[in-house]
Every structure is written in structure tokens, then in C-alpha cells.
Short mmCIF file of C-alpha atoms and ligand atoms in Angstrom, two decimals:
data_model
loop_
_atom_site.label_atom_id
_atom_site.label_comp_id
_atom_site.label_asym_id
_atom_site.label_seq_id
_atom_site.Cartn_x
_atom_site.Cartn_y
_atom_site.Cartn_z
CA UNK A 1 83.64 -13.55 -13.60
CA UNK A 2 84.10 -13.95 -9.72
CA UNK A 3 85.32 -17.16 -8.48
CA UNK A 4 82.55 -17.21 -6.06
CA UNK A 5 80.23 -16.35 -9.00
CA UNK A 6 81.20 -19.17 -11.08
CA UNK A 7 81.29 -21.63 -8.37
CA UNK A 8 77.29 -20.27 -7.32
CA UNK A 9 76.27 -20.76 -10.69
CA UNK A 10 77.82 -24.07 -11.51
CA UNK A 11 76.54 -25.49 -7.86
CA UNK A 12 73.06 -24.17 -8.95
CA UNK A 13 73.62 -25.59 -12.78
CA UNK A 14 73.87 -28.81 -10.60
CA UNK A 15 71.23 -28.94 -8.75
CA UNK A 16 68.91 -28.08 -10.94
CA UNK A 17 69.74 -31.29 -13.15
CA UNK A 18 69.16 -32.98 -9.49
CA UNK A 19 65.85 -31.56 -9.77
CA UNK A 20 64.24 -31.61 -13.26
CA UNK A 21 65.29 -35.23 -12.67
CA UNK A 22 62.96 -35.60 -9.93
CA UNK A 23 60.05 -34.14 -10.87
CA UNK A 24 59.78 -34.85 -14.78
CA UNK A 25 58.11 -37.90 -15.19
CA UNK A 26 58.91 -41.83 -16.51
CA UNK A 27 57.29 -44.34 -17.81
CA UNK A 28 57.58 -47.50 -19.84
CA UNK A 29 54.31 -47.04 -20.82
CA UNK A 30 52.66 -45.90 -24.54
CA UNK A 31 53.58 -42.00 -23.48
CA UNK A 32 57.19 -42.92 -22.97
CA UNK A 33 58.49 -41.33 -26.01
CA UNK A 34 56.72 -37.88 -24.61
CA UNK A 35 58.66 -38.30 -21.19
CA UNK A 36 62.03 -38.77 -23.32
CA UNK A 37 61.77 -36.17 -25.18
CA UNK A 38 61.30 -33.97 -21.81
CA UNK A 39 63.87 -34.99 -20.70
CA UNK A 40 65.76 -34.19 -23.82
CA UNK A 41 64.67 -30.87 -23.95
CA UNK A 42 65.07 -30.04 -20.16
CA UNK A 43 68.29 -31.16 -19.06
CA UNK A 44 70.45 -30.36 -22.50
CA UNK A 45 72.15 -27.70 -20.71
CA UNK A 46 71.13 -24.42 -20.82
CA UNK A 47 73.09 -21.54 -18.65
CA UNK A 48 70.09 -22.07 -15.83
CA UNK A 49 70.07 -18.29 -15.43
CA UNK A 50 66.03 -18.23 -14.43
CA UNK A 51 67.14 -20.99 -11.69
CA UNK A 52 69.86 -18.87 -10.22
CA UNK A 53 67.67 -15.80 -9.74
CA UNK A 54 65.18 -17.31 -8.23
CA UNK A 55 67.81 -19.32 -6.10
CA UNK A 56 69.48 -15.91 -5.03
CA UNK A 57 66.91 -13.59 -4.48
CA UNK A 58 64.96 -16.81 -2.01
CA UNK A 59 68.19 -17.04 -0.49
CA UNK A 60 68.21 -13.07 0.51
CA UNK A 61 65.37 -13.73 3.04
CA UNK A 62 66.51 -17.15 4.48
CA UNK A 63 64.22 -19.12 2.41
CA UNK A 64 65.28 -22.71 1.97
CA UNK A 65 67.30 -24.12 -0.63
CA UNK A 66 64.71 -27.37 -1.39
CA UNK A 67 61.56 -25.04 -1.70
CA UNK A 68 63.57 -22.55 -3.65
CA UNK A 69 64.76 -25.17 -5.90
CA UNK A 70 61.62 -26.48 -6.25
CA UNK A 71 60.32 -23.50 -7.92
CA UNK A 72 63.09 -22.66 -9.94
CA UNK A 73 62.87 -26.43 -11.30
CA UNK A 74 59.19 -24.93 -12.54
CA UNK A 75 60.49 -21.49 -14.27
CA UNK A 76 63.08 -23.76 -15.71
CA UNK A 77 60.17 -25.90 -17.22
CA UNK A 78 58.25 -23.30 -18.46
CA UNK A 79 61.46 -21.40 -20.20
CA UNK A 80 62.46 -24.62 -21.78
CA UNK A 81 59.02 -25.59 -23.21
CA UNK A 82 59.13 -21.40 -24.92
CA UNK A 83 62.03 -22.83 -26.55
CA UNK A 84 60.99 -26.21 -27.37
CA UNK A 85 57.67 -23.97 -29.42
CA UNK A 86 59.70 -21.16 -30.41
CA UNK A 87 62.15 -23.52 -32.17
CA UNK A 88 59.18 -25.14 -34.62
CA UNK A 89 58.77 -24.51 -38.33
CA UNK A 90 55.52 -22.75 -37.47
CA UNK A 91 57.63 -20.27 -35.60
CA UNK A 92 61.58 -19.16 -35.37
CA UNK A 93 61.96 -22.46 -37.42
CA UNK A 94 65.34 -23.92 -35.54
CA UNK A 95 67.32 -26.93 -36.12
CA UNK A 96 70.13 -26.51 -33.02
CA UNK A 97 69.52 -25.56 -29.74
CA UNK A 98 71.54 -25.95 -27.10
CA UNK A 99 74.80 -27.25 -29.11
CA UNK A 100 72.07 -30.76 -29.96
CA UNK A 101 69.26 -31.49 -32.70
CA UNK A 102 65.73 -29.16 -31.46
CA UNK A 103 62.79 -31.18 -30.22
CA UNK A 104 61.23 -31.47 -33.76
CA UNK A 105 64.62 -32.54 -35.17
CA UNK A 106 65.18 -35.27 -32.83
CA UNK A 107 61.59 -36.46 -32.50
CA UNK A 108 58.98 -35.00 -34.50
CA UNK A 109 56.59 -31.70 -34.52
CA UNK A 110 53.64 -33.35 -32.86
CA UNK A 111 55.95 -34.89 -30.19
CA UNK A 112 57.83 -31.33 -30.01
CA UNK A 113 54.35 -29.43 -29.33
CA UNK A 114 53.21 -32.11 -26.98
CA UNK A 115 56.32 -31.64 -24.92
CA UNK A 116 55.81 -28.11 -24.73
CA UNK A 117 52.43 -28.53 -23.47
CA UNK A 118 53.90 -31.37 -21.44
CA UNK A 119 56.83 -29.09 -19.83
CA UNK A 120 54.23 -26.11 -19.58
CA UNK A 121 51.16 -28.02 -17.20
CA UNK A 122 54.07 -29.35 -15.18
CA UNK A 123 55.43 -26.26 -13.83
CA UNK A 124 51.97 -25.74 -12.67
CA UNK A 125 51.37 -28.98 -11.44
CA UNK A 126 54.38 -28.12 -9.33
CA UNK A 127 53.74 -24.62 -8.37
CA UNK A 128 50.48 -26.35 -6.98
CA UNK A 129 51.70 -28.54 -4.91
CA UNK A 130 52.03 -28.54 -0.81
CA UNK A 131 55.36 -30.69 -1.01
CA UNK A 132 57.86 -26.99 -1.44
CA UNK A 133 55.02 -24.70 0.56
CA UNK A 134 52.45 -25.25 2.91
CA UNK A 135 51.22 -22.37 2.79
CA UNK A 136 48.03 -22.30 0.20
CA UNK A 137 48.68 -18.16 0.02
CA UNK A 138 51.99 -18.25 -1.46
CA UNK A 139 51.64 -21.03 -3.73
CA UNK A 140 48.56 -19.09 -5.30
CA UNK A 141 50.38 -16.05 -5.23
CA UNK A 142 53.31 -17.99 -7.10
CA UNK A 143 50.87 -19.77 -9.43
CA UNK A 144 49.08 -16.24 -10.32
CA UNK A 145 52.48 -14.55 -11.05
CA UNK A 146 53.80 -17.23 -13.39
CA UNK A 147 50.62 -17.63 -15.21
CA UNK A 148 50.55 -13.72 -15.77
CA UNK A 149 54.51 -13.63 -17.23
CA UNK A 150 54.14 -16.78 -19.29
CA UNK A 151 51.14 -16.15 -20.80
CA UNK A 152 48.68 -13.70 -23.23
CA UNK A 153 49.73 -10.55 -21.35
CA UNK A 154 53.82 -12.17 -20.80
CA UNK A 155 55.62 -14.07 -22.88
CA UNK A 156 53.30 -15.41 -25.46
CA UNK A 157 51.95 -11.87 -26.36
CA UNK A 158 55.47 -11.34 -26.75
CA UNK A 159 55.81 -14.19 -28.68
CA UNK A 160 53.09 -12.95 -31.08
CA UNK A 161 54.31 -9.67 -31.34
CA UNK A 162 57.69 -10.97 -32.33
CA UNK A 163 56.21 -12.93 -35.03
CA UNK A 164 54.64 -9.60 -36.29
CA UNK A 165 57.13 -7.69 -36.23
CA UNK A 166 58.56 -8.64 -39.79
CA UNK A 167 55.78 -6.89 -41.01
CA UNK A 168 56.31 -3.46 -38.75
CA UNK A 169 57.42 -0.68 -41.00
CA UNK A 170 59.25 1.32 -39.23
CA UNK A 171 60.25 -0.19 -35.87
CA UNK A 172 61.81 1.87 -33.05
CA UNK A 173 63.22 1.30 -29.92
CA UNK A 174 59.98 1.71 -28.17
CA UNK A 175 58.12 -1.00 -29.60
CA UNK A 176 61.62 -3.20 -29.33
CA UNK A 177 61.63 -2.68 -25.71
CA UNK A 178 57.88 -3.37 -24.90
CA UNK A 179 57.86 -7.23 -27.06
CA UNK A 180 61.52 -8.05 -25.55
CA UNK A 181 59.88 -6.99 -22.18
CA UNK A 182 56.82 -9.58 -22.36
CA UNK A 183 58.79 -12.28 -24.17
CA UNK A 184 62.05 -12.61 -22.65
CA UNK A 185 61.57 -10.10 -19.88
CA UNK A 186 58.79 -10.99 -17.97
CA UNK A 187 60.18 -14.64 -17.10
CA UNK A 188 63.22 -12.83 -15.58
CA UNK A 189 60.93 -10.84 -13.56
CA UNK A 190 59.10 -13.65 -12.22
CA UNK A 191 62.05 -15.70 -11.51
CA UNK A 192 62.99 -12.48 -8.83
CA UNK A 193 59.73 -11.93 -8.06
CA UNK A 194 59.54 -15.52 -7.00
CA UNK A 195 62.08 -15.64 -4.69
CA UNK A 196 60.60 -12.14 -2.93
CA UNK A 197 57.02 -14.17 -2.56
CA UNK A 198 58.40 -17.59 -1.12
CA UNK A 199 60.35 -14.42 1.41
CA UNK A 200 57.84 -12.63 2.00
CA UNK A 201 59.56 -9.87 0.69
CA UNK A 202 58.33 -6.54 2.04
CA UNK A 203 56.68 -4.31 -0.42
CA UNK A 204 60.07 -2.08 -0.34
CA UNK A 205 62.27 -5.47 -1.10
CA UNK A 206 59.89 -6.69 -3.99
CA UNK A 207 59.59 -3.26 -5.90
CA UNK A 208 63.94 -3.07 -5.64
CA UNK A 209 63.61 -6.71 -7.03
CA UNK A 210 61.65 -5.79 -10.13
CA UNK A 211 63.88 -3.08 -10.21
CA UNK A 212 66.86 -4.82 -10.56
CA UNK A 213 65.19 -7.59 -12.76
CA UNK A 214 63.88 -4.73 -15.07
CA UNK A 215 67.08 -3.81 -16.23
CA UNK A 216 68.60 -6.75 -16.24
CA UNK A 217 66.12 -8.40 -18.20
CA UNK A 218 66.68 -5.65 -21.14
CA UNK A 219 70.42 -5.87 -20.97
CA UNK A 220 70.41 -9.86 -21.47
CA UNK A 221 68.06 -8.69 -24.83
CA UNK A 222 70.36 -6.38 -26.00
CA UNK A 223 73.40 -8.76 -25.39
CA UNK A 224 71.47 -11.82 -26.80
CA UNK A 225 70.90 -9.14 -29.92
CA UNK A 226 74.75 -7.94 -30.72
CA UNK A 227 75.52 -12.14 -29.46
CA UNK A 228 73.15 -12.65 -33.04
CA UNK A 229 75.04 -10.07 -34.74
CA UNK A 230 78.76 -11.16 -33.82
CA UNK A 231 78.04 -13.99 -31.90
CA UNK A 232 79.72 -17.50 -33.20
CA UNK A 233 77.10 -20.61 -33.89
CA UNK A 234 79.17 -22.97 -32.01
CA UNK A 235 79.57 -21.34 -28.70
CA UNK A 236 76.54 -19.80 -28.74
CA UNK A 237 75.01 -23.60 -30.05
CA UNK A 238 72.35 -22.03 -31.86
CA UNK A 239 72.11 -20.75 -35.51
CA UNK A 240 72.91 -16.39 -34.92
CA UNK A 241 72.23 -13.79 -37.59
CA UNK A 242 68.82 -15.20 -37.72
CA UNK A 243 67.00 -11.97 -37.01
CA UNK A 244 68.87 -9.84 -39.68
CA UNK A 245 68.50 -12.60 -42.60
CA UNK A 246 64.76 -12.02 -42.02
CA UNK A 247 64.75 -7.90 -41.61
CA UNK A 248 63.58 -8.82 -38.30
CA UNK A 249 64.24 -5.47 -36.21
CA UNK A 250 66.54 -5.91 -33.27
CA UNK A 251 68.46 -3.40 -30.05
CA UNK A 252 71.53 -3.95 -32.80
CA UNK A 253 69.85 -2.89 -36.02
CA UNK A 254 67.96 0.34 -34.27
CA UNK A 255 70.69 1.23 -32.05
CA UNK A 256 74.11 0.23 -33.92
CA UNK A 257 76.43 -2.11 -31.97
CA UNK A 258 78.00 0.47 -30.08
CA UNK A 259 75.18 2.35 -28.72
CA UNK A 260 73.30 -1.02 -27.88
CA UNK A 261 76.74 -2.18 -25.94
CA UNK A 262 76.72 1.11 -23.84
CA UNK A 263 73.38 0.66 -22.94
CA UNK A 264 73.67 -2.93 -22.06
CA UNK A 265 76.67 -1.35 -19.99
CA UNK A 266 74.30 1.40 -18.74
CA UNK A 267 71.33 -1.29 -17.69
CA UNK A 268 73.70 -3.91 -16.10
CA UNK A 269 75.05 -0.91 -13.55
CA UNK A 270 71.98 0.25 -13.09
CA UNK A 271 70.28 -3.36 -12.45
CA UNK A 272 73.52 -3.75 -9.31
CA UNK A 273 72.25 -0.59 -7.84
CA UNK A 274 68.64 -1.52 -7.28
CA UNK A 275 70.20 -3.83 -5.03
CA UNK A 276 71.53 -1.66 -2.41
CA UNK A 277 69.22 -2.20 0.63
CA UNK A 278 70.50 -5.56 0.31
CA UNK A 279 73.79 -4.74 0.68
CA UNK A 280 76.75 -7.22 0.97
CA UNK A 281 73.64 -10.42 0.89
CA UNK A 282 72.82 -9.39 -3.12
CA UNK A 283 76.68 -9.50 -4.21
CA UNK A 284 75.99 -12.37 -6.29
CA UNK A 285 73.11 -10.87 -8.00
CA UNK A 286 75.60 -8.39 -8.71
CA UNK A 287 77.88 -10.45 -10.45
CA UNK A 288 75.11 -11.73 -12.50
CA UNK A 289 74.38 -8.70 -13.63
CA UNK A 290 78.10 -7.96 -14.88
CA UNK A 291 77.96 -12.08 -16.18
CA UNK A 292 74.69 -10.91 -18.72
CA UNK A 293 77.02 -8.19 -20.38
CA UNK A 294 79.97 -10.05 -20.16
CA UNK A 295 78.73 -13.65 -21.66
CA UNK A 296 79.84 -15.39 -24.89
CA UNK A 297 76.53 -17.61 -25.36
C1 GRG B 1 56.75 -20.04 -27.90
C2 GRG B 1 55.26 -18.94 -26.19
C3 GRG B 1 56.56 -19.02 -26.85
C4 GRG B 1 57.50 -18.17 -26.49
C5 GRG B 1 58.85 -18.18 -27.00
C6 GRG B 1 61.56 -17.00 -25.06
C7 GRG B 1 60.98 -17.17 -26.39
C8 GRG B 1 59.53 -16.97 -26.50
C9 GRG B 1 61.71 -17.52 -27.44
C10 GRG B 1 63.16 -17.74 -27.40
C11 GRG B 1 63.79 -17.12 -28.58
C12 GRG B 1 65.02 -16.46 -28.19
C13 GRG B 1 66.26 -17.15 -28.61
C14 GRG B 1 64.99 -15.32 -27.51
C15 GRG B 1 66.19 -14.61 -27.10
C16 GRG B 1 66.38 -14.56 -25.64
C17 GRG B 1 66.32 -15.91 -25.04
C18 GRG B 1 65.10 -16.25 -24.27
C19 GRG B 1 67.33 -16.72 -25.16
C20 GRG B 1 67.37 -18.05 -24.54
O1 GRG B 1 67.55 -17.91 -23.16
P1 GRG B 1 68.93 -18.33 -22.49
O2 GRG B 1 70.08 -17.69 -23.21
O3 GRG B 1 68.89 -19.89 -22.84
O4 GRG B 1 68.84 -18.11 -21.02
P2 GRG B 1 69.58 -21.13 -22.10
O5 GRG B 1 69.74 -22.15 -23.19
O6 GRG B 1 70.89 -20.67 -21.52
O7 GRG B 1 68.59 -21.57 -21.06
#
């Protein structure tokens, strides 16, 4: 990992905290417990990879850092309440996330799915809001775009699929490819995409964007799959081997390690040369896409 890398991500790690901490709410009221526990959920840590594209590809067409941060703040929200609902009994069924106790653990179910729903209307509240953006266009473009990657045709469709797929006789890559796309992908893709729209990207910039996010997207699966296989529970501060205890099928267990570490390889280099007509301005996208391969959690 670049030293400038490391330093962009930890200054954006940073900020973010600075942000989730302004706009998620308090209150000493009845509905405190619900505010603690979103705070719990968003600011345990979390490598804040969602923030930093979104941060990076703004910053390729001057946008500035406060609105950009703004709306990274949101995708932040939304990919934290996935986990708080993925992490229930009802779905992956998780006690650790994050290195601490989940949601449910530490509070209860009914306060875990409230602060999911919480964390969820938030981001939108947010995305609406004339304080980051005056202008009404982009904020409804925005709002549009993250509705349509977080939700039925996104991330929860690939949420249900997932949840199916137990039950999938024989599954190939194919069908691996197109749930990892809507539930992990698509957030990835918006979190680019979102940057491009507060720049006012030109068609050319925005379809080298999804280009890039595309295949990076499906090399953090694959990575996050053979991280499962080999991966250890402490740095990784989740329970791994989940999916093969429950013959769920996975880029490792249709491709074999090797194969799925080549294509990671393949995906990540490929991601890095979308960004040419960006030049020497997307080097730090570039490192992120060698920093997805490369990780240990
Ligand atoms: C409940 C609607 C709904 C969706 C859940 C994203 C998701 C869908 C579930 C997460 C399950 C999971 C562990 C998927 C693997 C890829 C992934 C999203 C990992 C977590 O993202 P990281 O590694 O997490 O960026 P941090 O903690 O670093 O933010």
C-alpha cells in the first residue's frame, strides 16, 4: 500500500467519523436508545471504502470536499444499516461485526431492525437536503441512483437472491456474478457514480466510472470470498467460513482459490485501466484497486 494511499484513506476514515457524528441524531428523549444504537452501528469502524470512492471520484472534477462528504456520510448509512439487517437471525444470523457484539447482540432484534430502518430513511433525508447541493437536479438525480442500487432491483434483490441460493442446485459462476453484482456491487457503483453526478461528469467520464467500479466491485466479492475461506475471525472481526458451513455457493467454491485469486488479479488491473482519461488525477483510485486484492479484512 502507497504511503499516499494509506494516508488518503485514513484522512477520509477520519472525516467520515466527523460526519456520521453530525448528521445522526440525539436525544434524551423516549427514542434515545434507537439513536445509541446508530451510533453503535455507524461509527464501529468499518474500512469506509464506499466513503473513499465517492470522496475520490468528486474530487476528480473539483467538487468540494463538504458536499462530497456529505454524501458519502449517506452511502455510509445505507451500507451500515445492510449490515445491521443482514447480521439478524432472520438472515446471515451474526453475532460479531466489526471486531464488537452485532446490533441484535448488543441491543435487541426490534431495536436492530429499527436502526436499520433508522440508518436507511436518513441517508435519504440527507440526499434530500439543500445544505450539500443547491441544485434540486442533482440531488434528485443522487436520490434516484441510490434508491435504484439499494433497493428491489440493487442490493435487496441481491439480498433475496443470496438467501435463495442455499437452495440452487447447481450454481455457476453466472448466477454468482449477477446476486454479488446487486448486493454488494451495486453500492460500489453508486458510490462512483455519485461522485461523477455531484461533477457533472460527462457522459464519457461516468461510463469509465462504472467501468472501473464494475470490476472493482467483483474483485472485492471474490476477495471477501477466498477472505471467508482462509481469512482469520479476528482480523477480519467477523465469524469466516460461514458460507461453506451452509453449502452456500461462493467465487471460491465454483472457481477454486487459485482461479478466483487470478481473476481478482485480472479485475483489479482491469478496474486501474478504466481510469486512463483521468490520468495522473485517478492514481488513488488506482491504489484502491490494488488495496481490494491486497487486503487482510
Ligand atoms: C439486508 C438489504 C440487506 C442487504 C444486505 C451487503 C449485504 C446485503 C450484506 C453483507 C454481507 C456480507 C458480509 C457481504 C460481503 C461483502 C460485504 C458487503 C462486506 C462488508 O463490506 P466491507 O468489507 O465492510 O466494506 P466494512 O466493515 O469495512 O464497512
Amino acid at each position: 500500500m502507497s504511503l499516499r494511499f494509506e494516508a488518503a484513506l485514513s484522512a477520509c476514515t477520519e472525516d467520515m467519523v466527523r460526519e456520521l457524528e453530525i448528521v445522526l441524531p440525539n436525544s434524551d428523549g423516549a427514542e434515545s436508545r434507537l439513536h445509541e444504537a446508530m451510533h453503535y452501528a455507524a461509527l464501529a469502524g468499518g474500512k469506509r471504502l464506499r466513503a473513499f470512492l465517492v470522496l475520490q471520484c468528486a474530487s476528480l472534477f473539483g467538487v468540494s470536499r463538504s458536499s462530497a462528504l456529505r454524501v458519502a456520510a449517506a452511502i455510509e448509512l445505507i451500507h451500515t444499516y445492510s449490515l445491521v439487517h443482514d447480521d439478524l437471525p432472520c438472515m446471515d444470523d451474526d453475532d460479531v461485526r466489526r471486531g464488537q457484539p452485532t446490533v441484535h447482540i448488543k441491543y435487541d432484534q426490534a431495536t436492530a431492525v429499527l436502526t436499520g430502518d433508522a440508518l436507511l430513511t436518513l441517508a435519504f433525508e440527507i440526499l434530500g437536503d439543500e445544505s450539500y447541493q443547491a441544485d434540486p437536479a442533482i440531488r434528485a438525480r443522487l436520490v434516484v441512483a441510490m434508491a435504484k442500487a439499494a433497493g428491489p432491483q440493487g442490493m435487496v434483490a441481491g439480498q433475496m437472491i443470496d438467501l435463495a441460493s442455499e437452495d440452487v442446485a447447481e450454481p455457476n459462476v453466472q448466477h454468482i456474478t449477477r446476486l454479488q453484482q446487486l448486493k454488494t456491487g451495486a453500492l460500489i457503483a453508486v458510490s462512483c457514480e455519485a461522485g461523477a453526478i455531484l461533477g457533472r461528469a460527462s457522459e464519457h467520464q461516468f461510463l469509465a466510472l462504472h467501468a472501473y467500479a464494475h470490476d472493482l466491485g467483483l474483485a472485492f466479492q471474490i476477495v471477501d470470498d477466498i477472505l471467508d475461506t482462509e481469512g482469520d475471525a479476528e482480523a477480519m472481526g467477523k465469524a469466516v467460513n460461514k458460507d461453506s458451513e451452509r453449502g452456500k455457493a461462493t467465487f471460491v467454491s465454483v472457481l477454486g482459490i487459485e482461479r478466483a485469486r487470478t481473476q481478482a488479479r485480472m479485475l483489479a488491473d482491469q478496474a486501474a485501466k478504466h481510469l486512463e482519461p483521468f490520468a495522473e488525477k485517478a492514481d488513488l483510485l488506482k491504489d484502491l484497486a490494488n488495496f481490494v486484492i491486497e487486503r487482510r479484512n
